[in-house]
Coordinates of N, CA and C and ligand atoms in Angstrom, one line a residue:
M1 N 28.5 -1.1 19.6 CA 28.4 -2.5 18.9 C 29.0 -2.4 17.7
E2 N 30.5 -2.3 17.9 CA 31.4 -2.4 16.8 C 31.5 -3.8 16.0
P3 N 31.4 -3.8 14.8 CA 31.4 -5.5 14.4 C 33.0 -5.8 14.3
T4 N 33.2 -6.9 14.6 CA 34.3 -7.8 14.7 C 34.7 -8.3 13.3
P5 N 36.2 -8.1 12.9 CA 36.0 -8.6 11.7 C 36.0 -10.1 11.6
T6 N 36.4 -10.8 12.5 CA 36.7 -12.3 12.5 C 35.2 -12.7 12.6
A7 N 33.9 -12.4 13.2 CA 32.7 -12.6 13.6 C 32.1 -13.5 12.3
T8 N 31.6 -14.6 12.6 CA 31.1 -15.4 11.3 C 29.6 -14.7 11.1
V9 N 28.5 -14.6 10.2 CA 27.6 -14.4 10.1 C 26.3 -14.7 11.3
E10 N 26.7 -15.9 11.6 CA 25.8 -16.5 12.9 C 26.4 -15.9 14.2
E11 N 27.5 -15.3 14.4 CA 27.7 -14.7 15.6 C 27.2 -13.3 15.5
A12 N 27.4 -12.6 14.2 CA 26.9 -11.3 14.2 C 25.7 -11.2 14.5
Q13 N 24.8 -12.1 13.9 CA 23.3 -12.4 13.9 C 23.0 -12.6 15.6
A14 N 23.9 -13.5 16.2 CA 23.3 -13.5 17.8 C 23.5 -12.5 18.5
E15 N 24.8 -11.5 18.0 CA 25.1 -10.3 18.6 C 24.0 -9.3 18.8
L16 N 23.5 -9.3 17.5 CA 22.2 -8.4 17.4 C 20.8 -8.7 18.2
R17 N 20.6 -10.0 17.9 CA 19.7 -10.4 18.8 C 19.7 -10.2 20.3
R18 N 20.7 -10.4 21.0 CA 20.8 -10.4 22.4 C 20.6 -9.2 23.0
G19 N 20.6 -8.0 22.5 CA 19.6 -6.9 23.0 C 18.3 -6.7 23.0
L20 N 17.9 -7.7 22.0 CA 16.3 -7.9 21.8 C 15.5 -8.4 22.4
G21 N 14.4 -7.8 23.0 CA 13.3 -8.8 23.9 C 12.1 -9.1 22.8
R22 N 11.0 -9.1 23.1 CA 9.9 -9.7 22.4 C 9.6 -8.7 20.8
T23 N 9.1 -9.6 19.9 CA 8.6 -9.0 19.1 C 7.4 -8.1 19.0
L24 N 7.2 -7.0 18.8 CA 5.6 -6.5 19.1 C 5.1 -6.5 18.0
L25 N 5.8 -6.1 16.8 CA 5.1 -6.2 15.4 C 6.2 -7.2 14.1
T26 N 5.2 -8.1 13.6 CA 6.2 -8.6 12.6 C 6.2 -7.9 11.4
E27 N 7.2 -8.3 10.7 CA 7.3 -7.8 9.3 C 5.9 -7.7 8.6
E28 N 5.5 -8.8 8.3 CA 4.0 -8.8 7.7 C 2.8 -7.9 8.2
E29 N 3.0 -7.9 9.6 CA 1.7 -6.9 10.1 C 2.0 -5.6 9.8
I30 N 3.4 -5.1 10.0 CA 3.7 -3.9 9.4 C 3.5 -3.4 8.1
R31 N 3.6 -4.4 7.0 CA 3.7 -4.2 5.8 C 2.2 -4.2 5.2
T32 N 1.4 -5.0 6.0 CA -0.2 -5.1 5.6 C -0.6 -3.7 6.0
R33 N -0.3 -3.5 7.5 CA -0.7 -1.8 7.9 C -0.2 -0.8 6.7
I34 N 0.8 -0.8 6.2 CA 1.3 0.3 5.1 C 0.6 -0.1 4.0
S35 N 0.1 -1.1 3.6 CA -0.5 -1.4 2.4 C -2.2 -0.5 2.5
E36 N -2.8 -0.6 3.9 CA -3.9 0.2 4.3 C -3.8 1.5 4.2
L37 N -2.7 1.9 4.7 CA -2.3 3.4 4.8 C -2.7 4.0 3.1
A38 N -1.5 3.2 2.7 CA -1.4 3.7 1.2 C -2.8 3.6 0.5
A39 N -3.7 2.8 0.6 CA -4.5 2.6 -0.2 C -5.7 4.0 0.1
E40 N -5.8 4.1 1.7 CA -6.3 5.5 2.0 C -5.9 6.7 1.6
I41 N -4.7 6.7 1.4 CA -4.0 7.9 0.8 C -4.5 8.1 -0.6
S42 N -4.3 6.7 -1.3 CA -4.6 6.8 -2.7 C -5.9 7.5 -3.1
R43 N -6.8 6.7 -1.9 CA -8.3 7.3 -2.3 C -8.5 8.7 -1.8
D44 N -8.0 9.2 -1.0 CA -8.3 10.6 -0.5 C -7.6 11.5 -1.4
Y45 N -6.6 11.3 -1.8 CA -5.7 12.3 -2.5 C -5.7 12.2 -4.2
A46 N -6.5 11.4 -4.7 CA -6.7 11.1 -6.1 C -6.8 12.4 -6.9
G47 N -6.1 12.5 -7.8 CA -6.3 13.8 -8.4 C -5.5 15.3 -8.0
L48 N -4.9 14.9 -6.9 CA -4.2 16.0 -6.2 C -2.6 16.1 -6.2
N49 N -2.3 15.0 -6.5 CA -0.5 14.9 -6.7 C 0.1 15.3 -5.6
P50 N -0.3 14.8 -4.3 CA 0.3 15.1 -3.0 C 1.9 15.2 -3.2
L51 N 2.7 16.0 -2.4 CA 4.1 15.6 -1.9 C 4.2 15.2 -0.7
L52 N 4.8 14.2 -0.4 CA 5.1 13.2 0.9 C 6.3 14.0 1.2
V53 N 6.4 14.5 2.4 CA 7.5 15.2 3.0 C 7.7 14.0 4.3
G54 N 9.1 14.0 4.3 CA 9.7 13.1 5.5 C 11.0 14.1 6.2
V55 N 11.0 13.5 7.4 CA 12.5 14.3 8.1 C 13.4 13.1 8.3
L56 N 14.4 13.1 7.9 CA 15.7 12.0 7.8 C 15.9 11.6 9.7
K57 N 16.3 10.3 9.9 CA 16.7 9.4 9.0 C 15.6 8.4 9.1
G58 N 15.0 8.2 10.5 CA 14.3 7.0 10.8 C 13.1 6.8 9.8
V59 N 12.5 7.7 9.0 CA 11.5 7.7 8.2 C 11.6 7.1 6.7
V60 N 13.0 6.8 6.2 CA 13.0 6.2 5.4 C 12.7 4.8 5.1
F61 N 12.4 4.2 5.8 CA 12.2 2.7 5.8 C 10.7 2.9 5.5
F62 N 9.8 3.5 6.3 CA 8.1 3.6 5.8 C 8.1 4.3 4.8
M63 N 8.9 5.4 4.5 CA 8.4 6.3 3.3 C 8.8 5.5 2.0
S64 N 9.7 4.3 2.3 CA 10.2 3.9 0.7 C 8.7 2.6 0.6
D65 N 8.4 2.1 1.8 CA 7.5 1.1 1.4 C 6.1 2.0 1.1
L66 N 5.9 2.9 1.7 CA 4.7 3.8 1.4 C 4.5 4.1 0.2
L67 N 5.5 4.7 -0.4 CA 5.6 5.2 -1.9 C 5.7 4.1 -2.7
R68 N 5.9 3.0 -2.2 CA 5.8 1.8 -3.3 C 4.3 1.0 -3.4
T69 N 3.6 1.7 -2.5 CA 2.3 0.8 -2.2 C 1.2 1.9 -2.6
I70 N 1.6 3.3 -2.8 CA 0.5 3.9 -3.1 C 0.2 3.9 -4.6
T71 N -0.7 4.2 -5.1 CA -1.3 3.6 -6.6 C -1.5 4.9 -7.5
I72 N -1.3 6.1 -7.0 CA -1.6 7.7 -7.4 C -0.4 8.3 -7.8
P73 N -0.1 9.6 -8.6 CA 0.8 9.9 -8.7 C 1.3 10.7 -7.4
V74 N 2.4 10.6 -7.1 CA 2.8 11.3 -5.8 C 4.4 12.0 -6.1
S75 N 4.9 12.9 -5.2 CA 6.2 13.4 -5.4 C 6.6 13.3 -3.7
V76 N 8.0 13.1 -3.6 CA 8.7 13.1 -2.5 C 9.7 13.8 -2.3
D77 N 10.0 14.2 -1.0 CA 11.0 15.2 -0.4 C 11.1 14.8 1.0
F78 N 12.5 15.5 1.4 CA 13.1 15.3 2.6 C 13.4 16.5 3.2
M79 N 13.7 16.5 4.6 CA 14.1 17.5 5.3 C 15.0 16.8 6.0
A80 N 16.0 17.5 6.9 CA 16.9 17.2 7.8 C 17.0 18.0 8.9
I81 N 17.1 17.5 10.2 CA 17.3 18.7 11.4 C 18.3 17.9 12.2
S82 N 18.9 19.0 13.1 CA 19.6 18.6 14.2 C 19.0 19.2 15.7
R83 N 19.1 18.1 16.4 CA 18.7 18.3 18.0 C 19.8 19.3 18.5
Y84 N 19.5 20.4 19.4 CA 20.4 20.8 20.0 C 21.0 20.1 21.4
D85 N 20.3 19.4 22.0 CA 20.8 18.5 23.1 C 20.1 17.1 23.1
P86 N 20.5 16.5 21.8 CA 20.4 15.0 21.6 C 20.4 14.5 23.1
S87 N 21.2 14.4 24.0 CA 21.3 13.5 25.2 C 19.9 13.5 26.2
R88 N 19.3 14.6 25.8 CA 18.2 14.9 26.7 C 17.0 14.7 25.8
K89 N 17.4 15.0 24.5 CA 16.0 15.0 23.6 C 15.2 16.0 23.6
T90 N 15.5 17.4 23.8 CA 15.0 18.5 24.2 C 14.2 18.6 22.6
R91 N 12.9 18.2 22.7 CA 12.4 18.2 21.5 C 11.9 19.4 20.9
G92 N 11.7 20.2 21.5 CA 11.3 21.6 20.8 C 12.6 22.1 20.0
A93 N 13.8 21.9 20.4 CA 14.8 22.7 20.0 C 15.4 22.1 18.7
V94 N 15.1 22.3 17.9 CA 15.9 21.6 16.5 C 16.1 22.9 15.3
R95 N 16.9 22.3 14.7 CA 17.7 23.4 13.6 C 17.5 22.5 12.5
L96 N 17.2 23.2 11.3 CA 17.1 23.1 9.8 C 18.3 22.6 9.4
I97 N 18.6 21.6 9.0 CA 20.1 21.4 8.6 C 20.0 21.0 6.9
K98 N 18.9 20.5 6.3 CA 18.4 20.2 5.2 C 17.2 20.7 4.8
D99 N 16.9 21.4 4.2 CA 15.5 22.0 3.5 C 15.0 21.3 2.4
L100 N 13.6 21.2 2.0 CA 13.3 20.8 0.7 C 13.8 21.2 -0.3
D101 N 13.8 20.5 -1.2 CA 14.3 20.8 -2.4 C 13.2 21.6 -3.4
E102 N 11.8 21.0 -3.2 CA 10.4 21.2 -3.5 C 9.9 22.6 -3.3
T103 N 9.2 23.5 -3.9 CA 8.6 24.6 -3.7 C 7.0 24.2 -3.3
I104 N 6.6 24.3 -2.0 CA 5.2 23.8 -1.4 C 4.0 24.6 -1.7
E105 N 4.4 26.1 -2.2 CA 3.2 26.7 -2.1 C 1.9 26.3 -3.2
G106 N 0.6 26.1 -2.6 CA -0.1 25.5 -3.4 C -0.2 24.1 -3.3
R107 N 0.8 23.6 -2.7 CA 0.5 21.8 -3.0 C 0.2 21.4 -1.8
H108 N -0.5 19.8 -2.0 CA -1.0 19.2 -1.0 C 0.1 18.5 -0.3
L109 N 0.2 18.6 0.8 CA 1.5 18.1 1.7 C 1.0 17.0 2.7
I110 N 1.9 16.0 2.6 CA 1.6 14.6 3.5 C 2.8 14.8 4.2
F111 N 3.0 15.1 5.5 CA 4.2 15.1 6.3 C 4.2 13.6 7.0
V112 N 5.3 12.9 6.4 CA 5.3 11.5 7.0 C 6.3 11.3 8.0
E113 N 5.9 10.5 9.1 CA 6.9 10.4 10.2 C 6.8 8.6 10.5
D114 N 8.3 8.3 11.0 CA 8.2 7.1 11.4 C 7.7 7.0 12.9
I115 N 7.6 7.9 13.4 CA 7.1 7.9 15.1 C 6.8 9.4 15.4
V116 N 5.6 9.4 16.1 CA 5.1 10.9 16.9 C 5.1 10.3 18.4
D117 N 6.2 11.0 18.8 CA 6.3 10.7 20.4 C 5.8 11.8 21.3
T118 N 6.5 12.7 21.5 CA 5.8 13.9 22.0 C 5.0 14.9 21.3
G119 N 5.4 14.6 19.8 CA 5.0 15.5 18.9 C 5.6 16.9 18.3
L120 N 6.6 17.1 19.5 CA 7.1 18.4 19.5 C 7.9 18.9 18.0
T121 N 8.6 17.6 17.6 CA 9.2 17.7 16.0 C 8.4 18.1 15.3
L122 N 7.2 17.3 15.1 CA 6.2 17.4 14.1 C 5.7 18.8 14.4
N123 N 5.2 19.2 15.4 CA 4.5 20.6 15.6 C 5.8 21.5 15.0
Y124 N 6.9 21.5 15.2 CA 7.8 22.7 14.8 C 7.8 23.0 13.4
L125 N 7.9 21.4 12.7 CA 8.4 21.5 11.2 C 7.0 21.7 10.8
V126 N 6.1 21.3 11.3 CA 4.3 21.6 10.7 C 4.2 23.4 10.2
R127 N 4.7 23.8 11.5 CA 4.7 25.3 11.6 C 5.3 26.0 10.3
I128 N 6.6 25.3 10.4 CA 7.4 26.0 9.3 C 6.9 26.1 8.1
L129 N 6.5 24.8 7.6 CA 6.0 24.3 6.3 C 4.5 25.2 6.0
R130 N 3.5 25.3 7.2 CA 2.3 25.9 6.8 C 2.7 27.3 6.5
A131 N 3.9 28.2 7.1 CA 4.0 29.4 6.6 C 4.5 29.7 5.3
R132 N 4.7 28.6 4.4 CA 5.0 28.6 3.2 C 3.9 28.5 2.2
G133 N 2.7 28.4 2.7 CA 1.4 28.5 1.7 C 1.1 27.3 0.9
P134 N 1.3 25.9 1.5 CA 0.8 24.7 0.7 C -0.7 25.0 0.9
A135 N -1.4 24.2 0.1 CA -3.0 24.4 0.1 C -3.6 23.2 1.3
S136 N -2.8 22.3 1.5 CA -3.0 21.5 2.8 C -1.8 20.9 3.2
I137 N -2.0 20.5 4.6 CA -1.0 19.8 5.2 C -1.6 18.5 6.0
E138 N -1.5 17.4 5.9 CA -2.0 16.5 6.8 C -0.7 15.6 7.4
V139 N -0.9 14.9 8.2 CA 0.1 13.8 8.9 C -0.2 12.4 9.0
C140 N 1.0 11.7 8.3 CA 0.9 10.5 8.5 C 2.0 9.5 9.1
T141 N 1.8 8.8 10.1 CA 2.8 8.3 11.0 C 2.7 6.9 11.2
L142 N 3.9 6.2 11.1 CA 3.4 4.6 11.2 C 3.4 4.3 12.6
F143 N 4.2 4.9 13.5 CA 4.0 4.6 15.0 C 3.7 5.8 15.6
S144 N 2.7 5.7 17.0 CA 2.5 6.7 17.5 C 2.8 6.1 19.1
K145 N 3.0 7.2 19.9 CA 3.1 7.0 21.3 C 2.4 8.1 22.0
P146 N 1.0 7.9 22.1 CA -0.1 8.8 22.4 C 0.3 9.3 23.9
E147 N 0.6 8.4 24.7 CA 0.8 8.5 26.2 C 1.6 9.9 26.5
H148 N 2.7 9.7 25.5 CA 3.6 10.8 25.6 C 3.6 12.2 25.0
R149 N 2.3 12.5 24.3 CA 2.2 13.3 23.5 C 2.1 14.9 24.3
L150 N 2.7 15.8 23.9 CA 2.7 17.3 24.7 C 2.2 18.3 23.7
T151 N 1.5 18.0 22.5 CA 1.1 18.9 21.3 C -0.2 18.0 21.1
T152 N -1.2 19.0 20.2 CA -2.4 18.5 20.1 C -2.6 18.3 18.4
L153 N -1.7 18.6 17.8 CA -1.6 18.6 16.5 C -2.6 17.4 15.8
P154 N -3.5 17.3 15.2 CA -4.2 16.2 14.6 C -3.6 15.6 13.6
I155 N -3.6 14.3 13.8 CA -2.6 13.1 13.0 C -3.7 12.3 12.1
R156 N -3.7 12.4 10.6 CA -4.5 12.1 10.1 C -4.8 10.3 9.6
Y157 N -3.5 10.2 9.4 CA -3.0 8.7 9.4 C -2.1 8.2 10.3
T158 N -2.6 7.0 11.2 CA -1.8 6.3 11.8 C -1.9 5.0 11.9
G159 N -0.5 4.4 11.8 CA -0.4 2.9 11.6 C -0.5 2.0 12.8
F160 N 0.3 2.5 13.9 CA 0.1 1.7 15.2 C 0.0 2.8 16.3
E161 N -0.5 2.4 17.3 CA -0.2 3.1 18.6 C 0.4 2.3 19.4
L162 N 1.4 2.3 20.0 CA 2.7 1.8 20.6 C 2.5 1.8 22.4
P163 N 2.7 1.1 23.1 CA 2.7 1.2 24.6 C 4.1 1.9 24.9
D164 N 4.1 2.3 26.2 CA 5.1 3.1 26.5 C 6.7 2.1 26.9
R165 N 7.0 1.7 25.9 CA 8.1 0.7 25.9 C 9.4 1.3 25.1
F166 N 10.6 1.1 25.4 CA 11.9 1.4 24.4 C 11.8 0.1 23.1
V167 N 11.3 0.7 22.0 CA 11.0 -0.2 20.9 C 12.2 0.0 19.8
V168 N 12.6 -0.8 18.8 CA 13.5 -0.6 17.9 C 13.0 -1.3 16.8
G169 N 13.5 -1.0 15.6 CA 13.3 -1.6 14.1 C 12.6 -0.8 13.2
F170 N 12.3 -1.2 12.0 CA 11.6 -0.4 10.9 C 11.7 1.1 11.1
G171 N 13.0 1.6 11.2 CA 13.4 2.8 11.3 C 14.0 3.5 12.8
L172 N 13.1 2.6 13.7 CA 13.6 3.3 15.0 C 14.8 2.8 15.5
D173 N 15.9 3.4 16.0 CA 17.1 2.9 16.4 C 17.4 2.9 18.0
Y174 N 18.5 2.6 18.5 CA 18.9 3.0 19.8 C 20.4 3.3 19.6
R175 N 20.8 4.4 19.7 CA 22.1 4.7 19.3 C 22.7 4.5 17.7
E176 N 21.7 4.4 17.1 CA 22.0 4.3 15.5 C 21.7 2.9 15.1
A177 N 21.6 1.9 16.1 CA 21.8 0.4 15.9 C 20.1 0.0 15.4
Y178 N 19.9 -1.3 15.0 CA 18.8 -1.8 14.9 C 17.7 -1.3 14.0
R179 N 18.3 0.0 13.3 CA 16.9 0.5 12.4 C 16.7 -0.1 11.4
H180 N 17.6 -1.2 10.8 CA 17.3 -1.8 9.9 C 16.4 -3.2 9.8
L181 N 16.2 -3.5 11.0 CA 15.3 -4.5 11.3 C 14.3 -4.4 10.7
P182 N 13.2 -5.6 10.0 CA 12.0 -5.3 9.1 C 10.8 -5.5 10.0
Y183 N 11.1 -5.5 11.5 CA 10.0 -6.0 12.4 C 10.4 -5.0 13.4
L184 N 9.2 -4.9 14.4 CA 9.5 -3.9 15.6 C 10.0 -4.9 16.8
A185 N 10.9 -4.6 17.4 CA 11.0 -5.4 18.6 C 11.5 -4.4 20.0
E186 N 10.9 -5.1 21.2 CA 11.5 -4.4 22.4 C 12.9 -4.3 22.7
L187 N 13.3 -3.3 23.1 CA 15.1 -3.8 23.5 C 15.0 -3.8 24.8
R188 N 15.8 -4.9 25.1 CA 15.8 -5.6 26.6 C 16.2 -4.5 27.7
P189 N 15.8 -4.1 28.8 CA 16.2 -3.1 29.6 C 17.6 -3.4 30.1
E190 N 18.1 -4.7 29.7 CA 19.5 -4.9 30.3 C 20.5 -4.1 29.2
A191 N 19.8 -4.3 28.1 CA 20.7 -3.5 26.7 C 20.7 -2.1 27.1
L192 N 19.9 -1.4 27.4 CA 19.7 -0.1 27.7 C 20.7 0.4 28.8
Q193 N 20.5 -0.5 30.0 CA 21.5 -0.4 30.9 C 23.0 -0.4 30.9
L194 N 23.3 -1.6 29.8 CA 24.9 -2.0 29.4 C 25.1 -0.7 28.8
N195 N 24.5 -0.2 27.9 CA 24.9 1.1 27.0 C 24.6 2.4 27.9
A196 N 23.9 3.4 27.8 CA 24.5 4.6 28.4 C 22.9 5.2 28.8
P197 N 22.5 4.7 29.8 CA 20.9 5.0 30.4 C 20.9 6.7 30.2
D198 N 21.9 7.7 30.1 CA 21.6 9.0 29.9 C 21.3 9.4 28.5
R199 N 21.6 8.2 27.9 CA 20.7 8.7 26.5 C 19.4 9.0 26.4
L200 N 18.8 8.1 27.3 CA 17.6 8.2 26.9 C 16.9 9.7 27.6
Ligands
PRP1 C1 12.4 10.6 15.7 C2 11.1 10.7 14.9 C3 10.6 12.2 15.0 C4 11.0 12.2 16.2 C5 9.8 12.2 17.3 O1 13.5 11.0 15.3 O2 12.0 10.2 13.5 O3 11.2 12.7 14.2 O4 12.0 11.3 16.8 O5 9.8 12.6 18.2 P1 9.0 13.5 19.2 O6 7.2 13.2 18.6 O7 9.1 13.4 20.6 O8 9.3 15.0 18.7 P2 15.0 11.1 16.1 O9 15.3 12.1 16.8 O10 15.0 9.6 16.9 O11 16.0 10.8 14.7 P3 16.1 9.8 13.6 O12 15.0 9.8 12.7 O13 17.2 10.1 12.7 O14 16.2 8.3 14.5

């Protein structure tokens, strides 16, 4: 989806909408749920100064909204990973390409994700973090696809459980597009077929 330099705003917006199906969650529904999660976290972690840890990139949208609605002192840090086989999404095989800046020994960690699908990424990263001796680790995810889960790691805070559909927006992308949408929408099957089915 290369932007054409001559496109008007309307043409560019129409191009963006072309691949999208129905909206599953509106911006308001998502923001309301994030406020509820932030209120729970603020209550549960009062006095503990937790460190919120996210794995780039999809989480930045949820993380920034969550941070702005949490009402107690918190810190934030990010990790980045690369997948050995992104075409097949072999979720177990990840390599850490950016580690945390903070030392986590004795800290209360909240591992924040945009989506937990198979749970393998989470499982791998939480195992690495646990070995560093934090006081506690809990998981907070905006979206979850429980039908796909291959692990049993407990998730303390879940925003929404999603059906088994290809969805984009609020951090979730299709070939790096659509992440910036402030709502969650289905991607039309034609859009998937038109692009590259092998990427799924
Ligand atoms: C997404 C998401 C999680 C992971 C979840 O990242 O942010 O890290 O997939 O999948 P799993 O539960 O099956 O392991 P993605 O690889 O799409 O990278 P991105 O955040 O840069 O989009």
